[in-house]
Structures are given as C-alpha cells and as structure tokens.
CSV table of C-alpha atoms in Angstrom, one decimal:
chain,number,residue,atom,x,y,z
A,27,UNK,CA,-33.2,5.1,-2.9
A,28,UNK,CA,-30.4,3.9,-0.7
A,29,UNK,CA,-28.2,6.3,1.7
A,30,UNK,CA,-25.0,4.1,2.3
A,31,UNK,CA,-22.9,6.2,0.3
A,32,UNK,CA,-21.0,3.4,-1.1
A,33,UNK,CA,-24.3,1.6,-2.5
A,34,UNK,CA,-24.4,4.7,-4.1
A,35,UNK,CA,-20.5,4.5,-5.6
A,36,UNK,CA,-21.5,0.8,-6.8
A,37,UNK,CA,-25.1,1.2,-7.7
A,38,UNK,CA,-23.7,4.1,-10.2
A,39,UNK,CA,-21.1,2.0,-12.1
A,40,UNK,CA,-23.6,-0.7,-12.5
A,41,UNK,CA,-25.7,2.5,-14.6
A,42,UNK,CA,-22.7,3.8,-16.0
A,43,UNK,CA,-21.0,0.4,-17.3
A,44,UNK,CA,-22.1,1.3,-20.8
A,45,UNK,CA,-20.9,4.2,-21.1
A,46,UNK,CA,-17.2,3.7,-19.7
A,47,UNK,CA,-14.0,3.2,-21.1
A,48,UNK,CA,-12.1,-0.4,-20.5
A,49,UNK,CA,-10.7,0.4,-17.0
A,50,UNK,CA,-10.4,-3.5,-15.7
A,51,UNK,CA,-9.1,-4.9,-18.6
A,52,UNK,CA,-6.3,-7.3,-16.2
A,53,UNK,CA,-8.4,-8.0,-13.0
A,54,UNK,CA,-8.4,-10.3,-11.6
A,55,UNK,CA,-7.7,-12.2,-7.7
A,56,UNK,CA,-4.0,-10.2,-7.9
A,57,UNK,CA,-2.9,-9.0,-4.6
A,58,UNK,CA,-1.2,-5.6,-4.0
A,59,UNK,CA,1.7,-7.0,-2.6
A,60,UNK,CA,1.9,-4.9,0.6
A,61,UNK,CA,-1.2,-4.7,1.4
A,62,UNK,CA,-2.5,-8.2,1.3
A,63,UNK,CA,-5.2,-6.6,0.1
A,64,UNK,CA,-7.5,-8.3,-2.8
A,65,UNK,CA,-7.7,-6.1,-5.8
A,66,UNK,CA,-12.2,-6.5,-7.1
A,67,UNK,CA,-13.6,-4.8,-9.7
A,68,UNK,CA,-16.3,-2.7,-8.9
A,69,UNK,CA,-18.0,-2.0,-12.3
A,70,UNK,CA,-16.0,-4.8,-14.1
A,71,UNK,CA,-17.7,-5.7,-16.9
A,72,UNK,CA,-18.5,-9.9,-16.6
A,73,UNK,CA,-17.2,-10.2,-20.0
A,74,UNK,CA,-14.8,-8.5,-19.6
A,75,UNK,CA,-15.2,-6.7,-23.3
A,76,UNK,CA,-14.4,-3.2,-24.6
A,77,UNK,CA,-16.2,-0.6,-23.5
A,78,UNK,CA,-16.5,2.3,-25.8
A,79,UNK,CA,-16.2,5.7,-24.2
A,80,UNK,CA,-18.4,8.2,-24.8
A,81,UNK,CA,-18.5,11.8,-25.2
A,82,UNK,CA,-17.6,13.9,-22.2
A,83,UNK,CA,-20.0,16.6,-20.9
A,84,UNK,CA,-19.0,19.6,-20.0
A,85,UNK,CA,-19.9,20.0,-16.1
A,86,UNK,CA,-22.3,21.9,-15.3
A,87,UNK,CA,-21.4,24.5,-12.3
A,88,UNK,CA,-22.4,24.1,-9.2
A,89,UNK,CA,-23.9,28.2,-7.6
A,90,UNK,CA,-21.2,30.2,-7.3
A,91,UNK,CA,-22.0,33.9,-8.3
A,92,UNK,CA,-21.4,35.5,-5.6
A,93,UNK,CA,-18.6,33.8,-5.1
A,94,UNK,CA,-15.4,36.1,-4.5
A,95,UNK,CA,-11.6,35.5,-4.8
A,96,UNK,CA,-10.8,34.7,-1.2
A,97,UNK,CA,-13.8,32.3,-1.0
A,98,UNK,CA,-12.4,30.1,-4.0
A,99,UNK,CA,-9.0,30.3,-1.4
A,100,UNK,CA,-10.4,29.0,1.2
A,101,UNK,CA,-11.5,26.6,-0.7
A,102,UNK,CA,-8.2,25.6,-1.6
A,103,UNK,CA,-6.7,26.0,1.2
A,104,UNK,CA,-9.6,23.1,3.4
A,105,UNK,CA,-8.3,21.0,0.5
A,106,UNK,CA,-4.5,22.3,1.0
A,107,UNK,CA,-4.8,21.2,4.8
A,108,UNK,CA,-5.9,17.7,4.0
A,109,UNK,CA,-3.3,16.9,1.7
A,110,UNK,CA,-0.6,18.5,3.9
A,111,UNK,CA,-1.8,16.8,7.0
A,112,UNK,CA,-1.5,13.0,4.9
A,113,UNK,CA,1.6,14.1,3.3
A,114,UNK,CA,3.3,15.4,6.6
A,115,UNK,CA,2.2,12.7,9.2
A,116,UNK,CA,3.1,10.1,6.6
A,117,UNK,CA,6.8,11.5,5.8
A,118,UNK,CA,7.0,12.4,9.5
A,119,UNK,CA,5.0,10.9,11.9
A,120,UNK,CA,3.3,14.4,13.2
A,121,UNK,CA,1.1,17.0,11.5
A,122,UNK,CA,1.3,20.6,10.9
A,123,UNK,CA,1.4,22.8,14.6
A,124,UNK,CA,-1.7,24.2,16.0
A,125,UNK,CA,-0.7,27.4,15.0
A,126,UNK,CA,-1.1,27.3,11.3
A,127,UNK,CA,-4.0,25.7,12.1
A,128,UNK,CA,-6.6,28.4,13.5
A,129,UNK,CA,-9.0,31.0,11.4
A,130,UNK,CA,-12.1,31.5,10.8
A,131,UNK,CA,-15.3,29.0,11.2
A,132,UNK,CA,-14.8,25.5,13.2
A,133,UNK,CA,-11.5,24.5,14.0
A,134,UNK,CA,-11.5,20.2,13.8
A,135,UNK,CA,-8.8,17.5,14.8
A,136,UNK,CA,-6.6,15.5,12.8
A,137,UNK,CA,-8.3,12.0,13.3
A,138,UNK,CA,-5.6,8.9,12.6
A,139,UNK,CA,-2.5,9.9,10.5
A,140,UNK,CA,1.0,7.9,11.4
A,141,UNK,CA,4.5,7.3,9.3
A,142,UNK,CA,5.1,5.3,6.8
A,143,UNK,CA,8.2,2.9,7.2
A,144,UNK,CA,9.0,2.9,3.7
A,145,UNK,CA,11.2,0.2,1.9
A,146,UNK,CA,12.1,1.9,-0.8
A,147,UNK,CA,14.1,4.8,0.4
A,148,UNK,CA,12.9,6.6,-3.3
A,149,UNK,CA,9.4,6.6,-1.9
A,150,UNK,CA,9.6,8.5,0.9
A,151,UNK,CA,12.5,11.5,-0.6
A,152,UNK,CA,8.7,11.5,-2.2
A,153,UNK,CA,6.5,11.7,0.4
A,154,UNK,CA,8.7,14.7,2.2
A,155,UNK,CA,9.1,16.7,-0.8
A,156,UNK,CA,5.5,16.5,-1.7
A,157,UNK,CA,4.8,17.4,2.4
A,158,UNK,CA,7.0,19.7,2.5
A,159,UNK,CA,5.3,21.5,-0.9
A,160,UNK,CA,1.6,21.3,0.5
A,161,UNK,CA,2.3,22.4,4.2
A,162,UNK,CA,4.3,25.9,2.1
A,163,UNK,CA,0.5,25.8,-0.3
A,164,UNK,CA,-1.3,25.9,3.4
A,165,UNK,CA,1.3,28.9,4.3
A,166,UNK,CA,1.4,30.3,1.4
A,167,UNK,CA,-3.0,30.9,1.5
A,168,UNK,CA,-3.4,31.7,5.1
A,169,UNK,CA,-0.7,34.2,4.3
A,170,UNK,CA,-2.5,35.5,1.6
A,171,UNK,CA,-5.9,35.3,2.7
A,172,UNK,CA,-5.0,36.6,6.1
A,173,UNK,CA,-7.6,37.1,8.8
A,174,UNK,CA,-10.0,35.8,6.6
A,175,UNK,CA,-8.6,32.5,5.8
A,176,UNK,CA,-10.4,29.2,7.7
A,177,UNK,CA,-9.6,27.2,10.2
A,178,UNK,CA,-9.1,23.5,9.7
A,179,UNK,CA,-11.8,21.8,9.7
A,180,UNK,CA,-12.2,17.7,11.0
A,181,UNK,CA,-10.2,15.6,8.7
A,182,UNK,CA,-10.4,11.5,9.0
A,183,UNK,CA,-7.7,10.4,7.3
A,184,UNK,CA,-7.3,7.1,9.3
A,185,UNK,CA,-7.2,3.2,9.4
A,186,UNK,CA,-10.0,1.8,10.8
A,187,UNK,CA,-12.7,0.1,8.8
A,188,UNK,CA,-15.0,2.8,9.1
A,189,UNK,CA,-12.2,5.4,8.4
A,190,UNK,CA,-12.3,7.9,5.0
A,191,UNK,CA,-9.2,5.7,3.4
A,192,UNK,CA,-11.6,2.8,4.2
A,193,UNK,CA,-14.2,3.1,2.6
A,194,UNK,CA,-12.6,5.4,-0.4
A,195,UNK,CA,-10.6,1.9,-1.5
A,196,UNK,CA,-13.9,-0.3,-0.3
A,197,UNK,CA,-15.8,2.1,-2.6
A,198,UNK,CA,-13.1,1.0,-5.1
A,199,UNK,CA,-13.6,-2.8,-4.7
A,200,UNK,CA,-10.4,-3.2,-4.0
A,201,UNK,CA,-11.2,-4.2,-0.3
A,202,UNK,CA,-14.4,-6.3,1.1
A,203,UNK,CA,-17.3,-5.3,3.6
A,204,UNK,CA,-15.3,-4.9,7.1
A,205,UNK,CA,-12.5,-4.4,6.3
A,206,UNK,CA,-9.8,-2.1,6.9
A,207,UNK,CA,-7.5,-0.4,4.1
A,208,UNK,CA,-4.2,0.6,6.2
A,209,UNK,CA,-2.4,3.6,4.1
A,210,UNK,CA,0.2,3.8,5.8
A,211,UNK,CA,1.8,0.2,5.9
A,212,UNK,CA,2.7,0.1,3.0
A,213,UNK,CA,4.9,2.0,0.3
A,214,UNK,CA,2.1,1.0,-2.3
A,215,UNK,CA,-0.2,1.8,-0.3
A,216,UNK,CA,0.9,5.0,0.3
A,217,UNK,CA,1.5,5.4,-3.1
A,218,UNK,CA,-2.6,4.4,-4.1
A,219,UNK,CA,-3.6,7.2,-0.8
A,220,UNK,CA,-1.7,9.5,-2.7
A,221,UNK,CA,-3.1,8.8,-6.1
A,222,UNK,CA,-6.5,9.7,-4.3
A,223,UNK,CA,-5.9,13.2,-3.4
A,224,UNK,CA,-3.6,14.3,-5.9
A,225,UNK,CA,-5.6,14.6,-9.4
A,226,UNK,CA,-8.2,15.7,-7.3
A,227,UNK,CA,-6.2,18.7,-6.8
A,228,UNK,CA,-4.8,18.8,-9.7
A,229,UNK,CA,-8.7,19.2,-10.9
A,230,UNK,CA,-9.8,21.2,-9.1
A,231,UNK,CA,-7.6,23.7,-8.7
A,232,UNK,CA,-8.2,23.5,-13.3
A,233,UNK,CA,-11.6,24.3,-12.4
A,234,UNK,CA,-10.9,26.9,-9.8
A,235,UNK,CA,-9.5,29.2,-11.8
A,236,UNK,CA,-12.2,30.5,-13.7
A,237,UNK,CA,-13.7,31.6,-10.5
A,238,UNK,CA,-11.2,33.9,-9.7
A,239,UNK,CA,-10.3,37.7,-11.4
A,240,UNK,CA,-7.7,39.0,-9.2
A,241,UNK,CA,-4.4,38.0,-11.4
A,242,UNK,CA,-2.6,37.8,-8.2
A,243,UNK,CA,-4.3,35.2,-7.1
A,244,UNK,CA,-5.1,33.7,-10.0
A,245,UNK,CA,-1.6,33.7,-10.5
A,246,UNK,CA,-0.8,32.3,-7.1
A,247,UNK,CA,-3.5,29.0,-8.0
A,248,UNK,CA,-1.7,28.7,-11.5
A,249,UNK,CA,1.3,28.2,-10.1
A,250,UNK,CA,-0.4,25.7,-6.5
A,251,UNK,CA,-2.2,24.4,-9.5
A,252,UNK,CA,1.0,23.3,-11.9
A,253,UNK,CA,2.9,21.7,-8.3
A,254,UNK,CA,-0.1,19.7,-8.0
A,255,UNK,CA,0.8,18.6,-11.4
A,256,UNK,CA,3.8,17.5,-11.0
A,257,UNK,CA,3.3,15.4,-7.6
A,258,UNK,CA,0.1,14.3,-9.5
A,259,UNK,CA,2.8,12.8,-12.4
A,260,UNK,CA,5.5,11.5,-9.7
A,261,UNK,CA,2.6,9.6,-8.3
A,262,UNK,CA,1.5,7.7,-11.2
A,263,UNK,CA,4.6,6.9,-12.7
A,264,UNK,CA,5.6,5.0,-9.5
A,265,UNK,CA,2.7,3.2,-9.3
A,266,UNK,CA,2.5,2.6,-12.9
A,267,UNK,CA,6.9,2.1,-12.6
A,268,UNK,CA,5.9,-0.2,-9.8
A,269,UNK,CA,2.5,-1.7,-11.5
A,270,UNK,CA,5.0,-3.7,-14.1
A,271,UNK,CA,5.6,-5.8,-11.7
A,272,UNK,CA,2.6,-6.2,-9.6
A,273,UNK,CA,-0.3,-5.0,-12.3
A,274,UNK,CA,-2.9,-5.4,-8.8
A,275,UNK,CA,-1.7,-1.6,-8.5
A,276,UNK,CA,-2.2,-0.7,-12.1
A,277,UNK,CA,-6.1,-2.6,-11.5
A,278,UNK,CA,-6.2,-0.4,-8.1
A,279,UNK,CA,-5.5,3.1,-9.4
A,280,UNK,CA,-8.2,1.8,-12.5
A,281,UNK,CA,-10.7,0.7,-9.9
A,282,UNK,CA,-10.3,4.8,-7.6
A,283,UNK,CA,-10.5,6.0,-11.2
A,284,UNK,CA,-13.6,4.8,-11.9
A,285,UNK,CA,-15.4,5.2,-8.2
A,286,UNK,CA,-14.1,8.8,-8.1
A,287,UNK,CA,-15.9,9.2,-11.8
A,288,UNK,CA,-19.3,7.1,-10.1
A,289,UNK,CA,-19.3,10.2,-7.9
A,290,UNK,CA,-18.5,13.1,-9.6
A,291,UNK,CA,-21.3,12.4,-11.7
A,292,UNK,CA,-22.0,11.8,-15.6
A,293,UNK,CA,-19.2,13.4,-16.4
A,294,UNK,CA,-16.5,10.7,-17.9
A,295,UNK,CA,-13.3,12.8,-15.9
A,296,UNK,CA,-10.8,10.3,-14.1
A,297,UNK,CA,-8.2,8.3,-15.2
A,298,UNK,CA,-6.1,5.2,-14.0
A,299,UNK,CA,-2.4,5.1,-15.1
A,300,UNK,CA,-3.2,2.4,-17.7
A,301,UNK,CA,-3.9,4.2,-21.5
A,302,UNK,CA,-7.7,2.9,-23.0
A,303,UNK,CA,-8.1,2.5,-26.4
A,304,UNK,CA,-4.5,3.0,-27.6
A,305,UNK,CA,-4.1,-0.9,-29.3
A,306,UNK,CA,-1.3,-1.5,-26.5
A,307,UNK,CA,-2.4,-2.7,-23.8
A,308,UNK,CA,0.7,-2.0,-22.6
A,309,UNK,CA,0.9,1.3,-22.7
A,310,UNK,CA,0.8,4.3,-19.6
A,311,UNK,CA,-1.2,6.6,-19.2
A,312,UNK,CA,1.3,8.9,-17.0
A,313,UNK,CA,-0.9,12.0,-18.0
A,314,UNK,CA,-4.7,12.7,-17.7
A,315,UNK,CA,-6.1,14.3,-20.3
A,316,UNK,CA,-8.8,14.7,-22.5
A,317,UNK,CA,-8.2,14.1,-26.9
A,318,UNK,CA,-6.5,17.4,-27.5
A,319,UNK,CA,-4.2,16.7,-25.0
A,320,UNK,CA,-6.0,19.0,-22.1
A,321,UNK,CA,-6.6,17.8,-18.5
A,322,UNK,CA,-9.5,17.8,-17.3
A,323,UNK,CA,-11.2,20.3,-14.6
A,324,UNK,CA,-13.4,20.2,-11.5
A,325,UNK,CA,-17.0,21.8,-10.1
A,326,UNK,CA,-16.0,22.3,-6.8
A,327,UNK,CA,-19.5,20.3,-6.5
A,328,UNK,CA,-18.6,17.8,-7.9
A,329,UNK,CA,-14.7,18.0,-6.2
A,330,UNK,CA,-17.0,17.3,-2.5
A,331,UNK,CA,-18.5,14.6,-4.0
A,332,UNK,CA,-15.6,12.4,-4.2
A,333,UNK,CA,-14.0,14.0,-0.8
A,334,UNK,CA,-16.9,13.3,1.0
A,335,UNK,CA,-17.7,10.3,-0.6
A,336,UNK,CA,-21.2,11.0,-1.7
A,337,UNK,CA,-22.6,11.2,-5.1
A,338,UNK,CA,-26.3,13.0,-3.5
A,339,UNK,CA,-26.1,17.2,-1.7
A,340,UNK,CA,-23.9,17.0,1.1
A,341,UNK,CA,-22.4,19.5,3.6
A,342,UNK,CA,-20.8,16.7,5.6
A,343,UNK,CA,-18.9,13.3,4.6
A,344,UNK,CA,-15.9,11.5,3.7
A,345,UNK,CA,-12.3,13.4,5.2
A,346,UNK,CA,-14.2,15.9,6.2
A,347,UNK,CA,-16.8,14.7,8.5
A,348,UNK,CA,-18.2,18.3,9.8
A,349,UNK,CA,-17.7,19.8,6.5
A,350,UNK,CA,-14.9,22.4,5.0
A,351,UNK,CA,-14.9,25.6,6.3
A,352,UNK,CA,-15.7,28.9,4.5
A,353,UNK,CA,-19.0,29.4,2.2
A,354,UNK,CA,-18.3,26.6,-0.6
A,355,UNK,CA,-19.4,23.8,1.7
A,356,UNK,CA,-22.0,21.7,-0.7
A,357,UNK,CA,-21.1,19.1,-2.5
A,358,UNK,CA,-23.2,18.8,-6.1
A,359,UNK,CA,-26.1,16.2,-6.5
A,360,UNK,CA,-25.5,13.7,-9.2
C-alpha cells in the first residue's frame, strides 16, 4: 500500500467510482479564472456517464466511550483555531493574539497566512464577518473550558507546493504535481479554501453533539453548529453564483467533495454545489443533505482524516502537522 496520502486519495477514488454520484458531469479543461488553476477530475469516469449513488452506510464511530464533554469541546476548539486563523489572516492580514492561544498541550505557531486582496467588496465583507464569528468561537470555547482548554497546535495554512492547501487541491485534481495552490490569491481561491473548512465543520459539530451530556454545553455546541451551517451556506451560495459565469468553480467544489469523501471512508457524506440526479443540470445544491433533507454527520476520526489529509489512522498531518491537542487525536482507519 502506498504511504503517500495523495496517492491514497486518488486510488480510493478509483475504487469507489461505481458507487459515487455523478460529480464532474461538465468537468473539462476549464480554468479557475483568477487563479489559473486547471480543474482536473481526480476520479472522473472516462465515459462521462451517469453514476448511480449507493445507500449511505451509517458511519462507524471511533472509540470514544471514555470521552468527557471537555474532550469533545477541546476537539472542537482545535478546529476553531484552524478556521479562525485562516479567516483572520484572509480578512485582516493578521492572526489571533497570543493571549488566545495558550492552554494545555504544546502550543504551536501558524505557518503561512496573509490578507486577500478582494476584488468583490461583498466577499470581503463576508470574510470579515466569518472571521469575527470564528474568533468568537475560539474565545467562547476557551472561556467555557477554563483551565482545561487546549493550546493552539501548529497549523499549516501556507501556500507552498507542499502546504496543506496545495496537497488538498492536488488530491482533488485542481493542480498538478509540484504546483502550489495560493488560497489567498483571489476571491475564488479564498472561497474554495473556505468551502473545504466550512462543510467539514458543520458535519463535525453535528457528529459531536451526540457525545455531549451537559445540557449547557450541548446548547452551546448546537449554537456553534448553526453558525457554521450559516457560514457554509453563504460560501456555497457565493461559489454557485460565481460558478454560473465560471463553471470551473462548480467543478472544483465537486472535485473537493469527492476528495473529502475518499479521505473519510466508504460513506458518501459529502456533496458539491451542483445538484445531481435531479434531471436538471443547472440545479443548485446549496444545502447538502440526505434523502430526508437531513445534514450529514462525521465522527471525530473522520474529521481528522480530512484535516490530516490521510485516509489511514494518523495522529498528525495536513493542516495540523504535529497533530491536535487533547484526548481526541487519531484519525480513522479506512
């Protein structure tokens, strides 16, 4: 078996092609206009035919029997550190103050990150609003956890050819070998980076609420979950609107969705922003749900598969090069 996580993703795509929904129906050589990144289908069917989705299995939870509410909230805090730093740098050019980063475990630094020169003033406003929310989430969770709050781990949000964003884009087929994906280079690239995080955050919180017993903590987690869902819906809506004029953007979300699904296991828990199976090739898919209109959940292990960019059981990698802090640290074995 290959140890290269990118090869693992691509091989997994091949293995699951016949069980995957149609996701790159209009994929081709179109380019993301302002980024110049060629959108390639990581798992596209050479015949371009319709793919019939199979039933969505119930995810198998990772071993969490001894988890406390604090363990779950600290797991969420690691993810909020990642989102808050990304949005803060993109919106303002600077990250969180050191006073918001200390805690138990090893405190790490942020690699990369810079302000986006937005061409669309509305996208700039959205970025600032989401950044403020994510920073507030960090501060709220740190306050709720008190002295048991974990420190920010090392975070990679850089733009080199070996950075987490570039590896994620390469796994999705958006860039080629040795290329770099600069998530801060344009409105469109920023939105694709936000798309990676927000959808994962929504499924993470929905999956986490089942492990929380304290009513106050549960209500808080549900509130953050709702905020993340608003963010995700906004990002998906703006991407779809821009994708009407630049179809490569819509293609890119389908490719990212497929790569995420390949990382988190055999379950089909992800969707891009183009509706499939609707009979209408131009239909949108702003809210990713199952057949009952219910949003998907991911276990902590599945979430870590995505942020570590590895479909095997690991304790570090991807956006968290040294792993996360706290009790929940290992991704799932898929």
